[in-house]
Coordinates of C-alpha atoms and ligand atoms in Angstrom, one line a residue:
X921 CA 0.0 0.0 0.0
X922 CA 1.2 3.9 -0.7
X923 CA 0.6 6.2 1.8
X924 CA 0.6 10.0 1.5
X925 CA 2.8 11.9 3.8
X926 CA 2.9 15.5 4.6
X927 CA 6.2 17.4 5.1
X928 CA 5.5 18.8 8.4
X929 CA 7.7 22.2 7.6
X930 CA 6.7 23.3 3.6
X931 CA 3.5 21.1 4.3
X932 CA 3.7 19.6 1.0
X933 CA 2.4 15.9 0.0
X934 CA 4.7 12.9 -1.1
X935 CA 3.3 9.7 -2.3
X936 CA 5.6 7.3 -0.6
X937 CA 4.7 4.7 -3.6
X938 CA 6.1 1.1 -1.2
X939 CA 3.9 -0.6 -4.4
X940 CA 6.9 0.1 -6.6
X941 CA 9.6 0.8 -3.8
X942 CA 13.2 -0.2 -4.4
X943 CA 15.6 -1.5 -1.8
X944 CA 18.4 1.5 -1.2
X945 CA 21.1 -0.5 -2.8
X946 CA 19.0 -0.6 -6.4
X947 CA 19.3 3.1 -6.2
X948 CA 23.4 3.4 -6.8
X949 CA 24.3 5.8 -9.2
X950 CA 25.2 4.3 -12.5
X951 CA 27.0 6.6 -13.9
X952 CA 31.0 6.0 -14.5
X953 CA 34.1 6.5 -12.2
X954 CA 35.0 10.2 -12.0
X955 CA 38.8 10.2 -12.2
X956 CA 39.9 13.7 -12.4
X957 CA 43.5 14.6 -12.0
X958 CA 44.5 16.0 -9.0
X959 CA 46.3 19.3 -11.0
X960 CA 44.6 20.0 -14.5
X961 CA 47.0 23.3 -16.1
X962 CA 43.4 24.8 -17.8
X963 CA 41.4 24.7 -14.7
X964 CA 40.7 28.3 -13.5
X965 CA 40.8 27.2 -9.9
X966 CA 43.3 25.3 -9.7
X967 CA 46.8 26.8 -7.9
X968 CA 48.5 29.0 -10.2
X969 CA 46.1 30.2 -12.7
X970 CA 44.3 33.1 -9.4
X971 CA 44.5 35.2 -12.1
X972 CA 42.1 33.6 -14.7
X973 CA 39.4 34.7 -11.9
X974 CA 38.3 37.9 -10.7
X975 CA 40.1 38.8 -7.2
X976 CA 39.2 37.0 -4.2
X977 CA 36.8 38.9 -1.4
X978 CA 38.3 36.0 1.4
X979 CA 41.1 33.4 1.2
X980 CA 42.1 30.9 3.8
X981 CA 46.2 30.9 3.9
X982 CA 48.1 28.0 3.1
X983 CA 48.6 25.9 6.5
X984 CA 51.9 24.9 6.4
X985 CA 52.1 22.5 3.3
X986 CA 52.8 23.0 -0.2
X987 CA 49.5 24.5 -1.0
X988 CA 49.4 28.4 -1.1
X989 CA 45.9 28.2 0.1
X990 CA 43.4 26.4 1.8
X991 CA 39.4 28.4 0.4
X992 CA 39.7 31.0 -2.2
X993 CA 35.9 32.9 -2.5
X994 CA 35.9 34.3 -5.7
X995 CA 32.9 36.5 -7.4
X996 CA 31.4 34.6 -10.0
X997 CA 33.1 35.0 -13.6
X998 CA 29.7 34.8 -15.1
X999 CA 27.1 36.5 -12.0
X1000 CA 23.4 35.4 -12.4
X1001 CA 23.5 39.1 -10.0
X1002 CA 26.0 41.7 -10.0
X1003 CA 27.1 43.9 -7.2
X1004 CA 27.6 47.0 -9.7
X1005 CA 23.9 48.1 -9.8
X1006 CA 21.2 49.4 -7.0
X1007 CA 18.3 47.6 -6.6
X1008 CA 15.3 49.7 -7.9
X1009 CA 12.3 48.7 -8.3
X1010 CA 9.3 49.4 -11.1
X1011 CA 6.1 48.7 -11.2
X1012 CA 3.8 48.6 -14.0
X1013 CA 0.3 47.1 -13.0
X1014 CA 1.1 43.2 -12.9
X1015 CA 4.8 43.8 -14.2
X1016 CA 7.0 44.6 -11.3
X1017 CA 10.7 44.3 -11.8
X1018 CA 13.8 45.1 -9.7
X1019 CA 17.3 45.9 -11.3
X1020 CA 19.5 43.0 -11.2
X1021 CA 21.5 43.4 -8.1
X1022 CA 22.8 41.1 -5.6
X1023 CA 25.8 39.1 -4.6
X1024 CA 27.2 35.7 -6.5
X1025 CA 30.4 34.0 -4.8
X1026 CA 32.5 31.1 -6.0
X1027 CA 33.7 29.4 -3.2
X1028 CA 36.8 27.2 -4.3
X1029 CA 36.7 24.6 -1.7
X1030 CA 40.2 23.1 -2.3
X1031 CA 43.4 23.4 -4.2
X1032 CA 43.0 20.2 -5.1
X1033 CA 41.1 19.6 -8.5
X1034 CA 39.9 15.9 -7.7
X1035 CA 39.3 16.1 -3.6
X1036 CA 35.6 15.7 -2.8
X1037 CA 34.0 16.9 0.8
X1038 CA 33.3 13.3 1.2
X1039 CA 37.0 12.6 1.1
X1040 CA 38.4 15.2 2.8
X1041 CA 39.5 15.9 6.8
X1042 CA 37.1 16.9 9.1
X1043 CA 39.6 20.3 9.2
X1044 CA 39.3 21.3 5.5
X1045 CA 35.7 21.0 5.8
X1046 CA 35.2 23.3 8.5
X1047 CA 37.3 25.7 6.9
X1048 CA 34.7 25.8 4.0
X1049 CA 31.7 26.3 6.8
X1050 CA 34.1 29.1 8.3
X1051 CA 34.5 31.0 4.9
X1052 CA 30.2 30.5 4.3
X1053 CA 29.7 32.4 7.7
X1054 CA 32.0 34.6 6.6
X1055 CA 30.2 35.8 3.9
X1056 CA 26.9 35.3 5.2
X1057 CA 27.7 36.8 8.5
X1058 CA 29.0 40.3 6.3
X1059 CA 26.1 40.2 3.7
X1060 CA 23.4 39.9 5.9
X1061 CA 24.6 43.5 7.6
X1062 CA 23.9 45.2 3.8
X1063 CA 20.5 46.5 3.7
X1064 CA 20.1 46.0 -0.1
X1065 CA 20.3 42.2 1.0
X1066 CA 17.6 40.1 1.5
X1067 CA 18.1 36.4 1.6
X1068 CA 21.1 34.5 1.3
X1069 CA 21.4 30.8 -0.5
X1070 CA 24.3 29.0 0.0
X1071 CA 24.4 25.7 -1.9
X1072 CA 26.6 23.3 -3.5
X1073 CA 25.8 21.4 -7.2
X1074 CA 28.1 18.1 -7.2
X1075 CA 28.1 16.0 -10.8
X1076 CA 26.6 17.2 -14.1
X1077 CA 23.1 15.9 -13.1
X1078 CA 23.0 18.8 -9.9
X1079 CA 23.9 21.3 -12.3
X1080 CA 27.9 22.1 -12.1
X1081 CA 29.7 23.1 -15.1
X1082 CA 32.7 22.9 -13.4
X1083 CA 35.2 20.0 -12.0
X1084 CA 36.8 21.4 -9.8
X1085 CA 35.3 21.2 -5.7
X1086 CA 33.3 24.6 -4.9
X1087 CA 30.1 25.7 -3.9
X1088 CA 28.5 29.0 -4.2
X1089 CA 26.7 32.2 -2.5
X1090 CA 23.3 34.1 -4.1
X1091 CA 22.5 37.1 -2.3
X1092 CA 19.1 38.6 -3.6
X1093 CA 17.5 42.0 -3.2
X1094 CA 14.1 39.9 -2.8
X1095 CA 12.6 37.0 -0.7
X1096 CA 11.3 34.0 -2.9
X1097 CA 7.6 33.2 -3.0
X1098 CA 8.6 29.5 -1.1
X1099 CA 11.3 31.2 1.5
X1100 CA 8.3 33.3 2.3
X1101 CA 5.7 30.9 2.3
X1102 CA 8.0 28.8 4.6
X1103 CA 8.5 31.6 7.1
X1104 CA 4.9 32.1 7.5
X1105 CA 4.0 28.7 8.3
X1106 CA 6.7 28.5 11.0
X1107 CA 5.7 32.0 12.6
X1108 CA 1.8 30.2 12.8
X1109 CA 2.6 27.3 14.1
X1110 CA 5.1 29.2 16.8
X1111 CA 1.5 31.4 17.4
X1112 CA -0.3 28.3 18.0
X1113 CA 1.6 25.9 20.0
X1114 CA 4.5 28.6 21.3
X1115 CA 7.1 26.6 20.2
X1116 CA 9.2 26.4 17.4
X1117 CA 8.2 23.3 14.7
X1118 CA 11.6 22.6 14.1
X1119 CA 12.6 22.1 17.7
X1120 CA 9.6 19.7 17.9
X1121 CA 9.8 17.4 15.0
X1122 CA 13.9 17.3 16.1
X1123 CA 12.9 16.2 19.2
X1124 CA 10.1 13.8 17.5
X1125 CA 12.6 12.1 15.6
X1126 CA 15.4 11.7 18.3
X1127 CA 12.4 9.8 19.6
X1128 CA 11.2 7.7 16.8
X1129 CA 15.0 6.7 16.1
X1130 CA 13.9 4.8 12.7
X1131 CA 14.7 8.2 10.6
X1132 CA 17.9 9.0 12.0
X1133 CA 21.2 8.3 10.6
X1134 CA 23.5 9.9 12.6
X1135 CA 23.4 12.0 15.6
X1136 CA 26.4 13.9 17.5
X1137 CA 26.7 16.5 20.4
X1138 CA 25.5 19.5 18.3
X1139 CA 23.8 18.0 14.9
X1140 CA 21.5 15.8 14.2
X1141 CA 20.9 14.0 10.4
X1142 CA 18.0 12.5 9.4
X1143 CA 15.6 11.4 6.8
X1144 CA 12.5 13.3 6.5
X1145 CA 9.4 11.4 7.5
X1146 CA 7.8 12.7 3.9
X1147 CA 10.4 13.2 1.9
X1148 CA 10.6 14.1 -1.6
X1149 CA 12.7 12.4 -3.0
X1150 CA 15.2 9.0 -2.3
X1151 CA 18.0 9.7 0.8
X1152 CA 17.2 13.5 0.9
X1153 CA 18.9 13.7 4.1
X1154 CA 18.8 17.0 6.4
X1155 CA 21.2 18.1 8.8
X1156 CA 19.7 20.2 12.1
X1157 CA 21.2 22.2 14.5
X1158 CA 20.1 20.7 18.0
X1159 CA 20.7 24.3 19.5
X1160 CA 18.0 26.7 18.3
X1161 CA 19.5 29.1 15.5
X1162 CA 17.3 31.0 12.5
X1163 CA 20.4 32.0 10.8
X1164 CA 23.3 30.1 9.9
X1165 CA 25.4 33.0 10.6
X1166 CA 24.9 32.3 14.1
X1167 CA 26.5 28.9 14.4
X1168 CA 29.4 28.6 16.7
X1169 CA 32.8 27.1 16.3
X1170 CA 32.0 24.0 18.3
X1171 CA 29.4 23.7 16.0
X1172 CA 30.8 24.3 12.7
X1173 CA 33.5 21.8 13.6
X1174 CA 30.8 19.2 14.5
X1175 CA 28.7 20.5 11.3
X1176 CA 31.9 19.5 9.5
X1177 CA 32.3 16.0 11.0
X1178 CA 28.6 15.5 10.5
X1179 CA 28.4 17.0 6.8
X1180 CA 31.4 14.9 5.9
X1181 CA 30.2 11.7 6.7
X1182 CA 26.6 12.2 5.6
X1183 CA 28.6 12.7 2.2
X1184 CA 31.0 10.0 2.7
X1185 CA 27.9 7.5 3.6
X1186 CA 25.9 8.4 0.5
X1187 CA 29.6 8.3 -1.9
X1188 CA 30.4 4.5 -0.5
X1189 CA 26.5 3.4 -0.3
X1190 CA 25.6 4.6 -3.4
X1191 CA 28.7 4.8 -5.9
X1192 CA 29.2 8.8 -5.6
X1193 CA 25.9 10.0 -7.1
X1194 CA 25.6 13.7 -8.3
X1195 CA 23.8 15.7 -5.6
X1196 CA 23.1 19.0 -4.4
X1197 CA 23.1 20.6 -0.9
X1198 CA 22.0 23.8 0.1
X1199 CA 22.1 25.7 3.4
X1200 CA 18.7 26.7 4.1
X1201 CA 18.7 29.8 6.9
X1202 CA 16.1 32.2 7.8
X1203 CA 15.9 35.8 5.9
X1204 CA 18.0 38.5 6.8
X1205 CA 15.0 40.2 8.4
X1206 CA 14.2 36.8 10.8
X1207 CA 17.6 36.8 12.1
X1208 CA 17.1 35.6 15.7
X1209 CA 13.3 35.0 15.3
X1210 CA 12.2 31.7 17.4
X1211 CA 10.1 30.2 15.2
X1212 CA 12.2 29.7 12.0
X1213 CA 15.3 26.9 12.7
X1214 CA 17.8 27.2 9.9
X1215 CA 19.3 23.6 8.5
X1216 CA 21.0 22.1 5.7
X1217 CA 19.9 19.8 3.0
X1218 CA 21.5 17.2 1.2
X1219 CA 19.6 16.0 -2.1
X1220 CA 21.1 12.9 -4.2
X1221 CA 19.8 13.6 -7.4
X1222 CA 18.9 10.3 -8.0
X1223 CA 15.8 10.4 -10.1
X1224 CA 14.3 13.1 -11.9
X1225 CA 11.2 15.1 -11.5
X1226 CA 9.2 14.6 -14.4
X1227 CA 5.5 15.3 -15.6
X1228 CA 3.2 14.5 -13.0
X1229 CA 5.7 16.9 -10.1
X1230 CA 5.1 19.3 -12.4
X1231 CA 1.9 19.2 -12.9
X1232 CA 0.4 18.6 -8.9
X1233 CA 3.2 19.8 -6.9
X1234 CA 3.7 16.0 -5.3
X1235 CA 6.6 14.1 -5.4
X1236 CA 6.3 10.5 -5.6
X1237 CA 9.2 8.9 -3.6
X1238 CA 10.0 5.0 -4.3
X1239 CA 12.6 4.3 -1.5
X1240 CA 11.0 4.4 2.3
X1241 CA 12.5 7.1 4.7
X1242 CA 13.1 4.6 7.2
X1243 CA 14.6 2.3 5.1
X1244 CA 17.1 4.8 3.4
X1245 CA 18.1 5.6 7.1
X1246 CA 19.1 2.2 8.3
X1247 CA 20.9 1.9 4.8
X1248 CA 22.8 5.0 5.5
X1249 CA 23.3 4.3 9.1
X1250 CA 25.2 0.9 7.9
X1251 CA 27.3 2.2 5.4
X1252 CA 30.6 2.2 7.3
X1253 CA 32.9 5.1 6.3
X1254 CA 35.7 6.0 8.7
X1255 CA 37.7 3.3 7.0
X1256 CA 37.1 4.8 3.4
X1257 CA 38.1 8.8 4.3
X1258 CA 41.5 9.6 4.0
X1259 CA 43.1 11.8 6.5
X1260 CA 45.4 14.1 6.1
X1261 CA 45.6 14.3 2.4
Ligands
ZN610 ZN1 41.0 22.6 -10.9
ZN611 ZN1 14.1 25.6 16.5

């Protein structure tokens, strides 16, 4: 039998179609071996070509080896927003339009062209999380800024056109229709029950235990109970935060632990499938609210949304939560992370 679930935070329905489910393992990416070099001489990020990019805004210095840098955050070469204009707006009855300003940043996570997050030391990682609050911490003080997305696109199938490990910033003058949408529902239910829904389903699913896949002193990782989609796995702060530009450095070290293995888990379970993830923090105008409870999503872009997502606004998941979570929480992965690199 298929059983609808609702997403208890954008309160959107999944079928969670068990008629047609697939055990996790049938769901391993397909797709063949990546096996980049660790140095390619074209590639704009890698060391020695800083000058095929625009100049940085933040670098993280070498730390002693051969490397002349750890993080590099670069504007983006080719900006879906650019910093050079001011956000007016016009409005001609239904046509309302703003000039295209806002923030895009390259974050060059690694000299190395080949190392993934999965594969790397706790240490690096955090140094990643350290130049994101950076940047997040200083363009949430410019009024002109509304929201913030922070997100990464891993493999040709989540979008990257380029090799070489980074993620990216979008600043926007505007909030989107479903970060708004999102923020009201949080602020109703904190007006009806007078506590944050976040906080509650965390606490839920510590509980329940079946959805978890791994827990540690300041994070907790988890598949949703409707998720939309197989091993969509979310990683929550424990403490109560609404921006990610409040996280602490105990907790972006245990973030980095935590983030890392999540990634680690889904590269050895599932043969490194493209996927995306995305920091998902409150607007610059919540910051510090207590109903909204920023967290960060990992999505394995395993299938693909075709007609009938489109069309209803349902997802039809074939893999069970619970089942993708005692998969995950199997999949052994200290052994296959190289430290020290
Ligand atoms: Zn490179
Ligand atoms: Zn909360």
């Amino acid at each position: 039998m298929s059983e609808l679930r609702q997403n208890f935070f954008t309160k959107e329905w999944v079928i969670i179609a068990t008629e047609r489910a697939k055990r996790p393992e049938e769901m391993a990416s397909r797709r063949p071996e990546r096996n980049a070099a660790a140095f390619v001489p074209t590639c704009p990020f890698c060391p020695g070509n800083e000058d095929k990019t625009p100049p940085e805004v933040l670098r993280i210095p070498a730390g002693g080896g051969h490397d002349p840098w750890q993080v590099r955050v670069i504007p983006n070469k080719f900006a879906a927003l650019s910093r050079d204009v001011q956000p007016g707006r016009t409005i001609h009855r239904t046509r309302r339009t703003i000039q295209g300003f806002g923030v895009h940043d390259v974050i060059v996570e690694t000299p190395s062209h080949s190392l993934s997050i999965a594969h790397m030391p706790d240490s690096e990682v955090a140094n990643i999380l350290r130049c994101y609050r950076a940047r997040h911490q200083e363009l949430s003080l410019d009024p002109r800024i509304e929201h913030i997305t922070i997100f990464k696109n891993h493999g040709v199938d989540a979008g990257t056109s380029l090799e070489h490990p980074h993620s990216q910033l979008v600043a926007s003058p505007v909030i989107s229709y479903q970060v708004r949408q999102r923020v009201h529902e949080a602020l109703r239910h904190y007006d009806e029950y007078g506590e944050c829904i976040t906080c509650q389903n965390i606490e839920e699913e510590l509980e329940d235990k079946v959805r978890i896949v791994m827990a540690t002193e300041h994070f907790v990782a988890l598949e949703l109970f409707a998720s939309y989609s197989p091993f969509c796995t979310h990683i929550y702060p424990r403490r109560h935060m609404a921006s990610f530009g409040d996280i602490s450095a105990a907790e972006i070290n245990d973030l980095a632990r935590t983030l890392r293995t999540v990634l680690a888990k889904l590269h050895t379970g599932l043969n490194d499938p493209d996927y995306n993830f995305t920091i998902r923090s409150a607007p610059a105008e919540c910051v510090g609210v207590k109903y909204f409870h920023w967290y960060l999503s990992v999505i394995p872009r395993l299938t693909r949304v075709a007609g009938f997502e489109l069309g209803s606004g349902m997802f039809i998941n074939t893999v069970l939560p619970e089942a993708a979570a005692e998969f995950l929480r199997n999949v052994k992965v200290e052994a296959a992370v190289a430290v020290g690199v």
